Amino acid sequence: PTLRGDVRVFGVEDEDGNVVEAWAGGGVDLTPAYVFEEDAREFHGFWKSLCDAHDPGYYPKYKQWCDRYFHIGMRKEHRGLGGIFFDDLPLTPSVLPFLAAVATNWTTSYAAIAARRRALPYSPEQKRWQRLRRGRYLEFNLVHDRGVRFGLQSAGRVESIMVSAPPSVEWRYNVVPEEGSEEEKTVRILQGEPVDWVEY
């Protein structure tokens, strides 16, 4: 599965160089080619616990924000299994420890999942499915992602912006997974209402 995580801080200075306004954004989300429910429960459980340690209202709010944000409207499906997402947070002293915790725990939330999945055998058809799902990831980034769009529209460094793209993607016309297959299960979950994986 693909893991995406970031924390960013923005500030506005006056003409004397004093920061007059500052805010933060970030999050982390999981985008597998195949849904393993135990991975989703573990991942969301980890982030709920981390959020709850800072504010019990964070996880439900930021999970819902993530579910809304990482939705590919033209496909009527979610990019992945979600996680947490936040933006435009006022940069207050109470927010700083939360940002630090998010930024230092991406690999902790992902390491066991990656260890379980990295050695699984796969067929050429499953590899092709992975490339199709990675194509959805790239579609989201190019069409919907605020940061990618901002970077491209503001003449940012294209190489730096596109380095987050998957190395190998594929598109095919009107792919309909076989009924009852793991691919069909994945699509059904991604096209459905967001799942409360902590209570699942």
PDB file of N, CA and C in Angstrom, residues 55-125:
ATOM      1  N   ASP A  55      -6.405  15.736  21.403  1.00  0.00           N
ATOM      2  CA  ASP A  55      -7.759  16.293  21.472  1.00  0.00           C
ATOM      3  C   ASP A  55      -8.721  15.226  20.959  1.00  0.00           C
ATOM      4  N   PRO A  56      -9.642  14.744  21.785  1.00  0.00           N
ATOM      5  CA  PRO A  56     -10.563  13.687  21.348  1.00  0.00           C
ATOM      6  C   PRO A  56     -11.429  14.079  20.148  1.00  0.00           C
ATOM      7  N   GLY A  57     -11.518  15.348  19.853  1.00  0.00           N
ATOM      8  CA  GLY A  57     -12.290  15.781  18.689  1.00  0.00           C
ATOM      9  C   GLY A  57     -11.514  15.735  17.387  1.00  0.00           C
ATOM     10  N   TYR A  58     -10.193  15.584  17.469  1.00  0.00           N
ATOM     11  CA  TYR A  58      -9.382  15.630  16.249  1.00  0.00           C
ATOM     12  C   TYR A  58      -9.697  14.480  15.301  1.00  0.00           C
ATOM     13  N   TYR A  59      -9.668  13.235  15.785  1.00  0.00           N
ATOM     14  CA  TYR A  59      -9.793  12.106  14.856  1.00  0.00           C
ATOM     15  C   TYR A  59     -11.105  12.128  14.070  1.00  0.00           C
ATOM     16  N   PRO A  60     -12.270  12.232  14.709  1.00  0.00           N
ATOM     17  CA  PRO A  60     -13.489  12.227  13.884  1.00  0.00           C
ATOM     18  C   PRO A  60     -13.531  13.378  12.885  1.00  0.00           C
ATOM     19  N   LYS A  61     -13.059  14.539  13.309  1.00  0.00           N
ATOM     20  CA  LYS A  61     -13.075  15.704  12.419  1.00  0.00           C
ATOM     21  C   LYS A  61     -12.097  15.522  11.257  1.00  0.00           C
ATOM     22  N   TYR A  62     -10.869  15.092  11.551  1.00  0.00           N
ATOM     23  CA  TYR A  62      -9.842  15.004  10.515  1.00  0.00           C
ATOM     24  C   TYR A  62      -9.997  13.754   9.649  1.00  0.00           C
ATOM     25  N   LYS A  63     -10.602  12.702  10.187  1.00  0.00           N
ATOM     26  CA  LYS A  63     -10.912  11.534   9.346  1.00  0.00           C
ATOM     27  C   LYS A  63     -11.973  11.916   8.325  1.00  0.00           C
ATOM     28  N   GLN A  64     -13.020  12.595   8.771  1.00  0.00           N
ATOM     29  CA  GLN A  64     -14.085  13.009   7.850  1.00  0.00           C
ATOM     30  C   GLN A  64     -13.531  13.965   6.785  1.00  0.00           C
ATOM     31  N   TRP A  65     -12.670  14.867   7.195  1.00  0.00           N
ATOM     32  CA  TRP A  65     -12.044  15.803   6.258  1.00  0.00           C
ATOM     33  C   TRP A  65     -11.231  15.031   5.212  1.00  0.00           C
ATOM     34  N   CYS A  66     -10.496  14.016   5.670  1.00  0.00           N
ATOM     35  CA  CYS A  66      -9.695  13.186   4.774  1.00  0.00           C
ATOM     36  C   CYS A  66     -10.595  12.447   3.779  1.00  0.00           C
ATOM     37  N   ASP A  67     -11.679  11.870   4.281  1.00  0.00           N
ATOM     38  CA  ASP A  67     -12.612  11.151   3.405  1.00  0.00           C
ATOM     39  C   ASP A  67     -13.185  12.069   2.328  1.00  0.00           C
ATOM     40  N   ARG A  68     -13.490  13.300   2.711  1.00  0.00           N
ATOM     41  CA  ARG A  68     -14.027  14.264   1.729  1.00  0.00           C
ATOM     42  C   ARG A  68     -12.946  14.721   0.750  1.00  0.00           C
ATOM     43  N   TYR A  69     -11.778  15.017   1.276  1.00  0.00           N
ATOM     44  CA  TYR A  69     -10.717  15.589   0.440  1.00  0.00           C
ATOM     45  C   TYR A  69     -10.210  14.595  -0.605  1.00  0.00           C
ATOM     46  N   PHE A  70      -9.937  13.356  -0.195  1.00  0.00           N
ATOM     47  CA  PHE A  70      -9.336  12.376  -1.104  1.00  0.00           C
ATOM     48  C   PHE A  70     -10.410  11.591  -1.869  1.00  0.00           C
ATOM     49  N   HIS A  71     -11.360  12.306  -2.396  1.00  0.00           N
ATOM     50  CA  HIS A  71     -12.434  11.717  -3.204  1.00  0.00           C
ATOM     51  C   HIS A  71     -12.226  12.137  -4.651  1.00  0.00           C
ATOM     52  N   ILE A  72     -12.233  11.175  -5.547  1.00  0.00           N
ATOM     53  CA  ILE A  72     -12.066  11.459  -6.972  1.00  0.00           C
ATOM     54  C   ILE A  72     -13.468  11.607  -7.551  1.00  0.00           C
ATOM     55  N   GLY A  73     -13.937  12.858  -7.616  1.00  0.00           N
ATOM     56  CA  GLY A  73     -15.314  13.124  -8.007  1.00  0.00           C
ATOM     57  C   GLY A  73     -15.700  12.531  -9.349  1.00  0.00           C
ATOM     58  N   MET A  74     -14.830  12.640 -10.336  1.00  0.00           N
ATOM     59  CA  MET A  74     -15.157  12.146 -11.675  1.00  0.00           C
ATOM     60  C   MET A  74     -15.283  10.625 -11.704  1.00  0.00           C
ATOM     61  N   ARG A  75     -14.670   9.945 -10.750  1.00  0.00           N
ATOM     62  CA  ARG A  75     -14.738   8.476 -10.652  1.00  0.00           C
ATOM     63  C   ARG A  75     -15.780   8.024  -9.626  1.00  0.00           C
ATOM     64  N   LYS A  76     -16.235   8.965  -8.818  1.00  0.00           N
ATOM     65  CA  LYS A  76     -17.171   8.645  -7.732  1.00  0.00           C
ATOM     66  C   LYS A  76     -16.585   7.568  -6.810  1.00  0.00           C
ATOM     67  N   GLU A  77     -15.312   7.766  -6.461  1.00  0.00           N
ATOM     68  CA  GLU A  77     -14.656   6.837  -5.553  1.00  0.00           C
ATOM     69  C   GLU A  77     -13.588   7.564  -4.754  1.00  0.00           C
ATOM     70  N   HIS A  78     -13.252   6.976  -3.631  1.00  0.00           N
ATOM     71  CA  HIS A  78     -12.178   7.505  -2.792  1.00  0.00           C
ATOM     72  C   HIS A  78     -10.849   6.987  -3.313  1.00  0.00           C
ATOM     73  N   ARG A  79      -9.820   7.800  -3.133  1.00  0.00           N
ATOM     74  CA  ARG A  79      -8.494   7.412  -3.607  1.00  0.00           C
ATOM     75  C   ARG A  79      -7.972   6.204  -2.838  1.00  0.00           C
ATOM     76  N   GLY A  80      -8.293   6.131  -1.566  1.00  0.00           N
ATOM     77  CA  GLY A  80      -7.801   5.038  -0.733  1.00  0.00           C
ATOM     78  C   GLY A  80      -8.674   4.875   0.489  1.00  0.00           C
ATOM     79  N   LEU A  81      -8.072   4.384   1.573  1.00  0.00           N
ATOM     80  CA  LEU A  81      -8.817   4.076   2.793  1.00  0.00           C
ATOM     81  C   LEU A  81      -8.822   5.217   3.793  1.00  0.00           C
ATOM     82  N   GLY A  82      -8.282   6.362   3.392  1.00  0.00           N
ATOM     83  CA  GLY A  82      -8.329   7.528   4.261  1.00  0.00           C
ATOM     84  C   GLY A  82      -7.284   7.493   5.353  1.00  0.00           C
ATOM     85  N   GLY A  83      -7.519   8.335   6.320  1.00  0.00           N
ATOM     86  CA  GLY A  83      -6.599   8.555   7.430  1.00  0.00           C
ATOM     87  C   GLY A  83      -7.049   9.827   8.114  1.00  0.00           C
ATOM     88  N   ILE A  84      -6.138  10.788   8.223  1.00  0.00           N
ATOM     89  CA  ILE A  84      -6.502  12.102   8.759  1.00  0.00           C
ATOM     90  C   ILE A  84      -5.973  13.170   7.807  1.00  0.00           C
ATOM     91  N   PHE A  85      -6.680  14.279   7.750  1.00  0.00           N
ATOM     92  CA  PHE A  85      -6.283  15.414   6.918  1.00  0.00           C
ATOM     93  C   PHE A  85      -6.771  16.680   7.596  1.00  0.00           C
ATOM     94  N   PHE A  86      -5.930  17.703   7.595  1.00  0.00           N
ATOM     95  CA  PHE A  86      -6.313  18.985   8.194  1.00  0.00           C
ATOM     96  C   PHE A  86      -5.606  20.089   7.429  1.00  0.00           C
ATOM     97  N   ASP A  87      -6.206  21.247   7.430  1.00  0.00           N
ATOM     98  CA  ASP A  87      -5.620  22.393   6.746  1.00  0.00           C
ATOM     99  C   ASP A  87      -6.085  23.665   7.430  1.00  0.00           C
ATOM    100  N   ASP A  88      -5.345  24.738   7.209  1.00  0.00           N
ATOM    101  CA  ASP A  88      -5.695  26.056   7.735  1.00  0.00           C
ATOM    102  C   ASP A  88      -5.850  26.079   9.257  1.00  0.00           C
ATOM    103  N   LEU A  89      -5.048  25.260   9.968  1.00  0.00           N
ATOM    104  CA  LEU A  89      -5.078  25.294  11.434  1.00  0.00           C
ATOM    105  C   LEU A  89      -4.290  26.504  11.914  1.00  0.00           C
ATOM    106  N   PRO A  90      -4.872  27.329  12.763  1.00  0.00           N
ATOM    107  CA  PRO A  90      -4.084  28.434  13.327  1.00  0.00           C
ATOM    108  C   PRO A  90      -2.882  27.857  14.079  1.00  0.00           C
ATOM    109  N   LEU A  91      -1.745  28.437  13.889  1.00  0.00           N
ATOM    110  CA  LEU A  91      -0.513  27.923  14.489  1.00  0.00           C
ATOM    111  C   LEU A  91      -0.405  28.407  15.929  1.00  0.00           C
ATOM    112  N   THR A  92      -1.096  27.712  16.817  1.00  0.00           N
ATOM    113  CA  THR A  92      -1.111  28.058  18.237  1.00  0.00           C
ATOM    114  C   THR A  92      -0.195  27.103  18.997  1.00  0.00           C
ATOM    115  N   PRO A  93       0.214  27.460  20.209  1.00  0.00           N
ATOM    116  CA  PRO A  93       1.081  26.564  20.987  1.00  0.00           C
ATOM    117  C   PRO A  93       0.467  25.177  21.211  1.00  0.00           C
ATOM    118  N   SER A  94      -0.854  25.076  21.295  1.00  0.00           N
ATOM    119  CA  SER A  94      -1.467  23.765  21.516  1.00  0.00           C
ATOM    120  C   SER A  94      -1.438  22.897  20.263  1.00  0.00           C
ATOM    121  N   VAL A  95      -1.317  23.498  19.090  1.00  0.00           N
ATOM    122  CA  VAL A  95      -1.290  22.737  17.835  1.00  0.00           C
ATOM    123  C   VAL A  95       0.108  22.180  17.543  1.00  0.00           C
ATOM    124  N   LEU A  96       1.155  22.856  17.995  1.00  0.00           N
ATOM    125  CA  LEU A  96       2.518  22.448  17.667  1.00  0.00           C
ATOM    126  C   LEU A  96       2.861  21.018  18.099  1.00  0.00           C
ATOM    127  N   PRO A  97       2.520  20.577  19.326  1.00  0.00           N
ATOM    128  CA  PRO A  97       2.831  19.189  19.689  1.00  0.00           C
ATOM    129  C   PRO A  97       2.087  18.173  18.819  1.00  0.00           C
ATOM    130  N   PHE A  98       0.864  18.493  18.421  1.00  0.00           N
ATOM    131  CA  PHE A  98       0.109  17.609  17.528  1.00  0.00           C
ATOM    132  C   PHE A  98       0.807  17.497  16.177  1.00  0.00           C
ATOM    133  N   LEU A  99       1.223  18.616  15.609  1.00  0.00           N
ATOM    134  CA  LEU A  99       1.926  18.590  14.325  1.00  0.00           C
ATOM    135  C   LEU A  99       3.202  17.755  14.422  1.00  0.00           C
ATOM    136  N   ALA A 100       3.939  17.927  15.505  1.00  0.00           N
ATOM    137  CA  ALA A 100       5.175  17.159  15.692  1.00  0.00           C
ATOM    138  C   ALA A 100       4.873  15.667  15.805  1.00  0.00           C
ATOM    139  N   ALA A 101       3.806  15.315  16.505  1.00  0.00           N
ATOM    140  CA  ALA A 101       3.449  13.904  16.654  1.00  0.00           C
ATOM    141  C   ALA A 101       3.063  13.292  15.313  1.00  0.00           C
ATOM    142  N   VAL A 102       2.309  14.023  14.514  1.00  0.00           N
ATOM    143  CA  VAL A 102       1.941  13.520  13.187  1.00  0.00           C
ATOM    144  C   VAL A 102       3.202  13.325  12.343  1.00  0.00           C
ATOM    145  N   ALA A 103       4.061  14.330  12.334  1.00  0.00           N
ATOM    146  CA  ALA A 103       5.248  14.287  11.479  1.00  0.00           C
ATOM    147  C   ALA A 103       6.235  13.193  11.880  1.00  0.00           C
ATOM    148  N   THR A 104       6.257  12.810  13.130  1.00  0.00           N
ATOM    149  CA  THR A 104       7.237  11.812  13.581  1.00  0.00           C
ATOM    150  C   THR A 104       6.668  10.401  13.691  1.00  0.00           C
ATOM    151  N   ASN A 105       5.418  10.204  13.284  1.00  0.00           N
ATOM    152  CA  ASN A 105       4.817   8.880  13.449  1.00  0.00           C
ATOM    153  C   ASN A 105       4.313   8.231  12.160  1.00  0.00           C
ATOM    154  N   TRP A 106       4.612   8.815  11.010  1.00  0.00           N
ATOM    155  CA  TRP A 106       4.161   8.188   9.759  1.00  0.00           C
ATOM    156  C   TRP A 106       4.684   6.764   9.647  1.00  0.00           C
ATOM    157  N   THR A 107       5.993   6.584   9.788  1.00  0.00           N
ATOM    158  CA  THR A 107       6.544   5.237   9.604  1.00  0.00           C
ATOM    159  C   THR A 107       6.076   4.286  10.698  1.00  0.00           C
ATOM    160  N   THR A 108       5.875   4.792  11.894  1.00  0.00           N
ATOM    161  CA  THR A 108       5.386   3.934  12.977  1.00  0.00           C
ATOM    162  C   THR A 108       4.013   3.372  12.628  1.00  0.00           C
ATOM    163  N   SER A 109       3.166   4.197  12.017  1.00  0.00           N
ATOM    164  CA  SER A 109       1.802   3.744  11.679  1.00  0.00           C
ATOM    165  C   SER A 109       1.791   2.784  10.498  1.00  0.00           C
ATOM    166  N   TYR A 110       2.868   2.723   9.754  1.00  0.00           N
ATOM    167  CA  TYR A 110       2.909   2.012   8.474  1.00  0.00           C
ATOM    168  C   TYR A 110       3.840   0.803   8.467  1.00  0.00           C
ATOM    169  N   ALA A 111       4.829   0.781   9.338  1.00  0.00           N
ATOM    170  CA  ALA A 111       5.892  -0.226   9.269  1.00  0.00           C
ATOM    171  C   ALA A 111       5.369  -1.651   9.337  1.00  0.00           C
ATOM    172  N   ALA A 112       4.483  -1.954  10.274  1.00  0.00           N
ATOM    173  CA  ALA A 112       3.978  -3.321  10.402  1.00  0.00           C
ATOM    174  C   ALA A 112       3.144  -3.721   9.184  1.00  0.00           C
ATOM    175  N   ILE A 113       2.380  -2.774   8.644  1.00  0.00           N
ATOM    176  CA  ILE A 113       1.564  -3.052   7.457  1.00  0.00           C
ATOM    177  C   ILE A 113       2.477  -3.356   6.274  1.00  0.00           C
ATOM    178  N   ALA A 114       3.483  -2.524   6.076  1.00  0.00           N
ATOM    179  CA  ALA A 114       4.419  -2.743   4.968  1.00  0.00           C
ATOM    180  C   ALA A 114       5.150  -4.072   5.125  1.00  0.00           C
ATOM    181  N   ALA A 115       5.549  -4.412   6.354  1.00  0.00           N
ATOM    182  CA  ALA A 115       6.254  -5.673   6.591  1.00  0.00           C
ATOM    183  C   ALA A 115       5.375  -6.872   6.250  1.00  0.00           C
ATOM    184  N   ARG A 116       4.079  -6.774   6.578  1.00  0.00           N
ATOM    185  CA  ARG A 116       3.158  -7.883   6.268  1.00  0.00           C
ATOM    186  C   ARG A 116       2.929  -8.045   4.765  1.00  0.00           C
ATOM    187  N   ARG A 117       2.927  -6.956   4.025  1.00  0.00           N
ATOM    188  CA  ARG A 117       2.490  -6.985   2.623  1.00  0.00           C
ATOM    189  C   ARG A 117       3.620  -7.031   1.606  1.00  0.00           C
ATOM    190  N   ARG A 118       4.825  -6.626   1.984  1.00  0.00           N
ATOM    191  CA  ARG A 118       5.869  -6.463   0.969  1.00  0.00           C
ATOM    192  C   ARG A 118       6.334  -7.769   0.328  1.00  0.00           C
ATOM    193  N   ALA A 119       6.215  -8.876   1.001  1.00  0.00           N
ATOM    194  CA  ALA A 119       6.698 -10.140   0.446  1.00  0.00           C
ATOM    195  C   ALA A 119       5.573 -11.021  -0.108  1.00  0.00           C
ATOM    196  N   LEU A 120       4.361 -10.507  -0.165  1.00  0.00           N
ATOM    197  CA  LEU A 120       3.266 -11.314  -0.712  1.00  0.00           C
ATOM    198  C   LEU A 120       3.523 -11.618  -2.188  1.00  0.00           C
ATOM    199  N   PRO A 121       3.314 -12.849  -2.597  1.00  0.00           N
ATOM    200  CA  PRO A 121       3.465 -13.147  -4.030  1.00  0.00           C
ATOM    201  C   PRO A 121       2.341 -12.478  -4.822  1.00  0.00           C
ATOM    202  N   TYR A 122       2.605 -12.175  -6.079  1.00  0.00           N
ATOM    203  CA  TYR A 122       1.583 -11.558  -6.920  1.00  0.00           C
ATOM    204  C   TYR A 122       1.748 -12.031  -8.366  1.00  0.00           C
ATOM    205  N   SER A 123       0.649 -11.994  -9.075  1.00  0.00           N
ATOM    206  CA  SER A 123       0.626 -12.403 -10.475  1.00  0.00           C
ATOM    207  C   SER A 123       0.810 -11.180 -11.374  1.00  0.00           C
ATOM    208  N   PRO A 124       1.080 -11.386 -12.665  1.00  0.00           N
ATOM    209  CA  PRO A 124       1.133 -10.241 -13.588  1.00  0.00           C
ATOM    210  C   PRO A 124      -0.190  -9.469 -13.625  1.00  0.00           C
ATOM    211  N   GLU A 125      -1.310 -10.169 -13.480  1.00  0.00           N
ATOM    212  CA  GLU A 125      -2.617  -9.489 -13.466  1.00  0.00           C
ATOM    213  C   GLU A 125      -2.761  -8.602 -12.228  1.00  0.00           C
TER     214      GLU A 125
END
